[in-house]
Coordinates of C-alpha atoms in Angstrom, one line a residue:
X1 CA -53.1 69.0 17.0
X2 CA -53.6 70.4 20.4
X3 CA -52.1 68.9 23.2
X4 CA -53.4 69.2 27.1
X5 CA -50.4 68.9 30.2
X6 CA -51.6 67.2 33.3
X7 CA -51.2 68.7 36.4
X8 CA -47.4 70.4 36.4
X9 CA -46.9 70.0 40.0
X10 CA -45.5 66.3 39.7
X11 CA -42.7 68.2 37.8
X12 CA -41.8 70.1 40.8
X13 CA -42.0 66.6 42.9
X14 CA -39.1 65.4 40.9
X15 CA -35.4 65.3 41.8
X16 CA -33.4 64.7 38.8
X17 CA -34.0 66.8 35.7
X18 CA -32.2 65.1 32.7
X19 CA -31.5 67.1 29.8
X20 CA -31.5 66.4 25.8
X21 CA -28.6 68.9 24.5
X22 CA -29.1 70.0 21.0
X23 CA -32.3 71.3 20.4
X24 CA -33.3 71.4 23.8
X25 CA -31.0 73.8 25.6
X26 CA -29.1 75.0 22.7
X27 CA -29.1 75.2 19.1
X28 CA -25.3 74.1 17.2
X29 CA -23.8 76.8 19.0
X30 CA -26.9 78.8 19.9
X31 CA -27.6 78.6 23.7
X32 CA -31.5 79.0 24.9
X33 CA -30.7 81.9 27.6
X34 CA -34.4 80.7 29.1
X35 CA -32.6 77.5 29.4
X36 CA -29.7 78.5 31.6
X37 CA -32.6 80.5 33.6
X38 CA -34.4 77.1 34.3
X39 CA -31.3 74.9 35.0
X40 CA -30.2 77.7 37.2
X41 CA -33.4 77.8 39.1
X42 CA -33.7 73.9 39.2
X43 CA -30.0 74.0 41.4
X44 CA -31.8 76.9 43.5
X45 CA -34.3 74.7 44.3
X46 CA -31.7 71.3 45.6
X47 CA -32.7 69.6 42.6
X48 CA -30.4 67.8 40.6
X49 CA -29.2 68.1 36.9
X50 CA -27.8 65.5 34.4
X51 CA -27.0 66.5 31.1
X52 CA -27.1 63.5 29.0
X53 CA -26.4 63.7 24.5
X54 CA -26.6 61.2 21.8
X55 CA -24.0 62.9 20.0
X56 CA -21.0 60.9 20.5
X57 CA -18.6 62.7 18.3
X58 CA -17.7 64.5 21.2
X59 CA -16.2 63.3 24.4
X60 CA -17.5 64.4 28.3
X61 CA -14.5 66.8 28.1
X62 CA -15.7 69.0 25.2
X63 CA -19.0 69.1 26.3
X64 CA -18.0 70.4 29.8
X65 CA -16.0 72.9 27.8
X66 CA -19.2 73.8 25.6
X67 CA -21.8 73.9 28.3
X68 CA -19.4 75.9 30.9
X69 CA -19.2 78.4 27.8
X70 CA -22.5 78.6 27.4
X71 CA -23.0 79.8 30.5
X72 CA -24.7 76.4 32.1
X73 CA -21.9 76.2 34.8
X74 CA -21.8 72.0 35.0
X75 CA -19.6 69.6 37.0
X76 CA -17.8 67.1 35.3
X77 CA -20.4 64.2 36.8
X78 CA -23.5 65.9 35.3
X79 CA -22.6 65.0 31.6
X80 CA -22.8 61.9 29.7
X81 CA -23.1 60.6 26.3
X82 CA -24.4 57.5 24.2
X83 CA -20.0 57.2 24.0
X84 CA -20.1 56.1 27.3
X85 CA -22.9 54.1 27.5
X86 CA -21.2 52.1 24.5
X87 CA -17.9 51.9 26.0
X88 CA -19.2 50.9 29.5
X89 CA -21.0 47.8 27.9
X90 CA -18.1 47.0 26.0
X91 CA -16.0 46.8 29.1
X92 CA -18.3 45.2 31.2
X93 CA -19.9 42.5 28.5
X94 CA -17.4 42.2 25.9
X95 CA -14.3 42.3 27.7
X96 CA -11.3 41.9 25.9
X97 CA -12.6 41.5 22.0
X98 CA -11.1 43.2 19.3
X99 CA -13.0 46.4 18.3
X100 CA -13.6 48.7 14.7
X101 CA -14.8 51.9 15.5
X102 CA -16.1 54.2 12.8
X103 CA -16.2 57.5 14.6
X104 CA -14.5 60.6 15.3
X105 CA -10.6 61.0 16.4
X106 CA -12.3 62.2 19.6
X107 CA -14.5 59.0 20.2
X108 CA -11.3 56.9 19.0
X109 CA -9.1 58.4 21.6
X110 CA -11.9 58.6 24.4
X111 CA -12.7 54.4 23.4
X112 CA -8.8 54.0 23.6
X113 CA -8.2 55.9 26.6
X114 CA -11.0 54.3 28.5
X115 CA -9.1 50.9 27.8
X116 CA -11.1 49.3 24.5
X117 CA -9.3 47.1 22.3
X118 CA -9.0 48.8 18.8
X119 CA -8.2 47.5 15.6
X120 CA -7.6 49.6 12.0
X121 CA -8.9 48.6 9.4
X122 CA -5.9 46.8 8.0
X123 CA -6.9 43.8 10.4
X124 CA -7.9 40.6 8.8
X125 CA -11.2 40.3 11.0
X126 CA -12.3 41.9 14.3
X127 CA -14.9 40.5 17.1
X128 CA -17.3 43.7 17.1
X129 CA -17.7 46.7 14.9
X130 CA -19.1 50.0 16.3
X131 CA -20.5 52.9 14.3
X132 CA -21.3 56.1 15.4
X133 CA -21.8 60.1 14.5
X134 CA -18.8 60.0 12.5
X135 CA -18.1 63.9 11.3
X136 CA -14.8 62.8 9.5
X137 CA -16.7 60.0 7.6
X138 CA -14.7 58.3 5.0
X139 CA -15.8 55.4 2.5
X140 CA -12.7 53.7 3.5
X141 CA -14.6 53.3 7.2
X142 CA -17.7 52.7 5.6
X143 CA -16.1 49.6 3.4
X144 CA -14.1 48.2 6.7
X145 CA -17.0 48.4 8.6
X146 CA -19.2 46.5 6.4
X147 CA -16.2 44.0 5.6
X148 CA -15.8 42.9 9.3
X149 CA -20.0 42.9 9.4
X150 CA -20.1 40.4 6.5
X151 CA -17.2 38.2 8.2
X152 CA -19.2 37.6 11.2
X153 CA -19.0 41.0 13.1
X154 CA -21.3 41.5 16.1
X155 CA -22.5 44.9 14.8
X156 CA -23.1 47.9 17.8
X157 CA -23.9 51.9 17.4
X158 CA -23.8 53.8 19.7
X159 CA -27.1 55.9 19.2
X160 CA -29.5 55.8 16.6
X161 CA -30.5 59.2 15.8
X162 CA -31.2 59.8 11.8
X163 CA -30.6 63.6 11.8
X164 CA -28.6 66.3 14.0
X165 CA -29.9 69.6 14.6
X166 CA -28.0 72.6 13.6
X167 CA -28.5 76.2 12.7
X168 CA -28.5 75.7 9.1
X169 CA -30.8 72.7 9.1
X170 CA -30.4 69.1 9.8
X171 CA -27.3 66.7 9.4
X172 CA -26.8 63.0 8.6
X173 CA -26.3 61.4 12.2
X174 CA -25.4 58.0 13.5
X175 CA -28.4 56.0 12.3
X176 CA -28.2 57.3 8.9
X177 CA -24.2 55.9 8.8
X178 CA -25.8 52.9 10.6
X179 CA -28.5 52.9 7.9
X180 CA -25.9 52.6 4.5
X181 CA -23.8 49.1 6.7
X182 CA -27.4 47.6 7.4
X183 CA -28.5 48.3 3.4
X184 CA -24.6 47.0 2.5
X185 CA -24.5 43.9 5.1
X186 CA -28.1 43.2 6.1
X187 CA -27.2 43.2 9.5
X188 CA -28.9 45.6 12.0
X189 CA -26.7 46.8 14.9
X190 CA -27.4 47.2 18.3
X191 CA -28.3 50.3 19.4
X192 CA -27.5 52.7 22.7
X193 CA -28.0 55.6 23.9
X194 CA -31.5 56.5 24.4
X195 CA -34.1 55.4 24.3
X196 CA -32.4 51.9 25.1
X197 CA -32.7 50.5 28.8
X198 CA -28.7 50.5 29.0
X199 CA -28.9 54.3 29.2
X200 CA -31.3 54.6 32.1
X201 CA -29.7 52.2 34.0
X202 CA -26.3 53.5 33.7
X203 CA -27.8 57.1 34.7
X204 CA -29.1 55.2 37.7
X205 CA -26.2 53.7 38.7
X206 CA -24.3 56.9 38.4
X207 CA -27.2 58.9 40.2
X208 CA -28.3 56.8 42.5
X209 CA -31.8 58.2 41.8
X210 CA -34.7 56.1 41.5
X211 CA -36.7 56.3 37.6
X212 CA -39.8 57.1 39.9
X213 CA -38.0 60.3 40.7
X214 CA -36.3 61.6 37.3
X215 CA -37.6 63.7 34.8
X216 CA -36.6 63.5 31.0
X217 CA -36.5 67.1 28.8
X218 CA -35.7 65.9 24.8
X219 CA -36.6 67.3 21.9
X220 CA -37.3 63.7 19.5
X221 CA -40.3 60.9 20.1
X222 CA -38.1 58.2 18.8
X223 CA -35.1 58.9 21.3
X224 CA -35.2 61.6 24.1
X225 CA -39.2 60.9 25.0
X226 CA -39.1 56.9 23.9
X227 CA -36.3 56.5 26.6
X228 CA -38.9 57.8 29.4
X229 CA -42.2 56.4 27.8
X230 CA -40.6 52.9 27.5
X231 CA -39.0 53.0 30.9
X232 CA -41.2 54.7 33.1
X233 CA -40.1 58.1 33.4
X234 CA -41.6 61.2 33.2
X235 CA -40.9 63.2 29.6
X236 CA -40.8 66.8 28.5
X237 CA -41.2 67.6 25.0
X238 CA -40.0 70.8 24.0
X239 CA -40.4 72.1 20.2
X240 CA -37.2 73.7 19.9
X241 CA -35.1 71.0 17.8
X242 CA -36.5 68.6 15.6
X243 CA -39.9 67.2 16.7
X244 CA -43.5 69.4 15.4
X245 CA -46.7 69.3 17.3
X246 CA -47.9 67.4 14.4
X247 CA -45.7 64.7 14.6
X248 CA -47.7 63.7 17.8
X249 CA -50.5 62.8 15.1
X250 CA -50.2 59.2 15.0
X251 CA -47.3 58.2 16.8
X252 CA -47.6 55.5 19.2
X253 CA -44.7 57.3 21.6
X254 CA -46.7 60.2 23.8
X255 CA -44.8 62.6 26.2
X256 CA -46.4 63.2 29.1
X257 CA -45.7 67.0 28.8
X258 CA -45.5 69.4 25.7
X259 CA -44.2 73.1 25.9
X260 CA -42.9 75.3 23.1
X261 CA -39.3 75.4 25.1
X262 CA -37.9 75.5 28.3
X263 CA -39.1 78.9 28.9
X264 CA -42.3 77.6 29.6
X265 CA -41.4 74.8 31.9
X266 CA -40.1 77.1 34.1
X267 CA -42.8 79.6 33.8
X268 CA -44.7 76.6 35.4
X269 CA -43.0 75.3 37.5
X270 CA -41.6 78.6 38.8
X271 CA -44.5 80.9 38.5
X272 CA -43.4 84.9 38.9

């Protein structure tokens, strides 16, 4: 398939470039130097940068640590996660019910921290369960979590990606773990992160930028380029992580832009 980009000048009419992480400006723990070039050039230029992720088995704090390593030189309020979309609903909609999270130690203690009510699995019954990208998986978790599901549960993940990039291949992700309590239950969660309305409007409110004026770089149709085709904001696929040029063949999501990687964006945006 060949794919045409309109115009590239209404990229350089933006203000708020929002960035995909894995597979869009690194690779597990390979960064794209071109990447860093861009995002470098973008701050040159008085635009601004958000760095938003899926992957909620890490907290904000490790992925300041891992993007100031890799050389992308972020502030603490340019990063956010599906784990914070997730928790700021919780807070805001479900105040005070009792919550089983299947997820990292990391997401536990960031939930906890952040003032969620938590329950083990020992509990009789809890009001919501929430799955996630759960690295230290355990059928113990899976079996609570589908326990509390068939007792009446409200059922919440916080992103719903099938597959994690890495440098040896692909990994089972939060909608695959998602995917075994739906098969177990019946029940289908709901979902945050991108490309879920939640997400946008939380990077509004901690932006303050209008939709009109953001831009969206991902690396998937279903989450990174949905989250802009379904809200009104202009996306940026980049071939780097999971998504083919072939995959455009017959999917109903459409970026409005395709490049090969960053490297290009920037080559048009910031000709030599």
């Amino acid at each position: 398939m060949s794919f045409v980009n309109p115009n590239t000048a209404i990229l350089k009419e933006k203000e708020l470039f929002i960035f995909d992480m894995d597979g869009t400006i690194y690779l597990g723990g390979k960064v794209f130097d071109f990447a860093v070039r861009f995002i470098n050039k973008l701050r040159e230029n008085g635009k601004k940068v958000l760095f938003f992720t899926n992957n909620a088995s890490h907290d904000p704090r490790f992925y300041l640590r891992k993007l100031t390593d890799l050389g992308f030189s972020p502030r603490k309020e340019e990063i956010m996660t599906s784990g914070d979309v997730t928790k700021v609903y919780l807070k805001r909609h479900r105040k005070g019910k009792s919550v089983y999270l299947v997820g990292t130690d990391e997401l536990v203690e960031d939930f906890y921290n952040s003032g969620v009510r938590l329950f083990s699995g020992d509990s009789p019954s809890v009001d919501i369960v929430v799955t996630s990208f759960d690295t230290s998986l355990t059928y113990e978790k899976l079996n609570n979590a589908c326990r509390f599901v068939r007792g009446g549960a409200e059922y919440l993940s916080t992103h719903p990606d099938f597959n994690c990039p890495t440098e040896d291949g692909f990994i089972p992700d939060s909608g695959a773990i998602a995917a075994f309590v739906t098969a177990s239950t019946g029940v289908k969660p709901t979902y945050f992160g991108k490309p879920y309305a939640e997400t946008l409007e939380m990077i509004c409110e901690a932006t303050g930028c209008e939709k009109e004026k953001m831009c969206l770089f991902g690396d998937r149709l279903y989450t990174d380029i949905a989250l802009g085709a379904s809200n009104g904001v202009t996306s940026v696929l980049v071939l780097t992580g999971e998504t083919k040029l072939s995959d455009l063949d017959g999917s109903a999501i459409k970026p409005e832009f395709v490049f090969p990687s960053l490297a290009e964006v920037d080559a048009a945006m910031f000709p030599a």
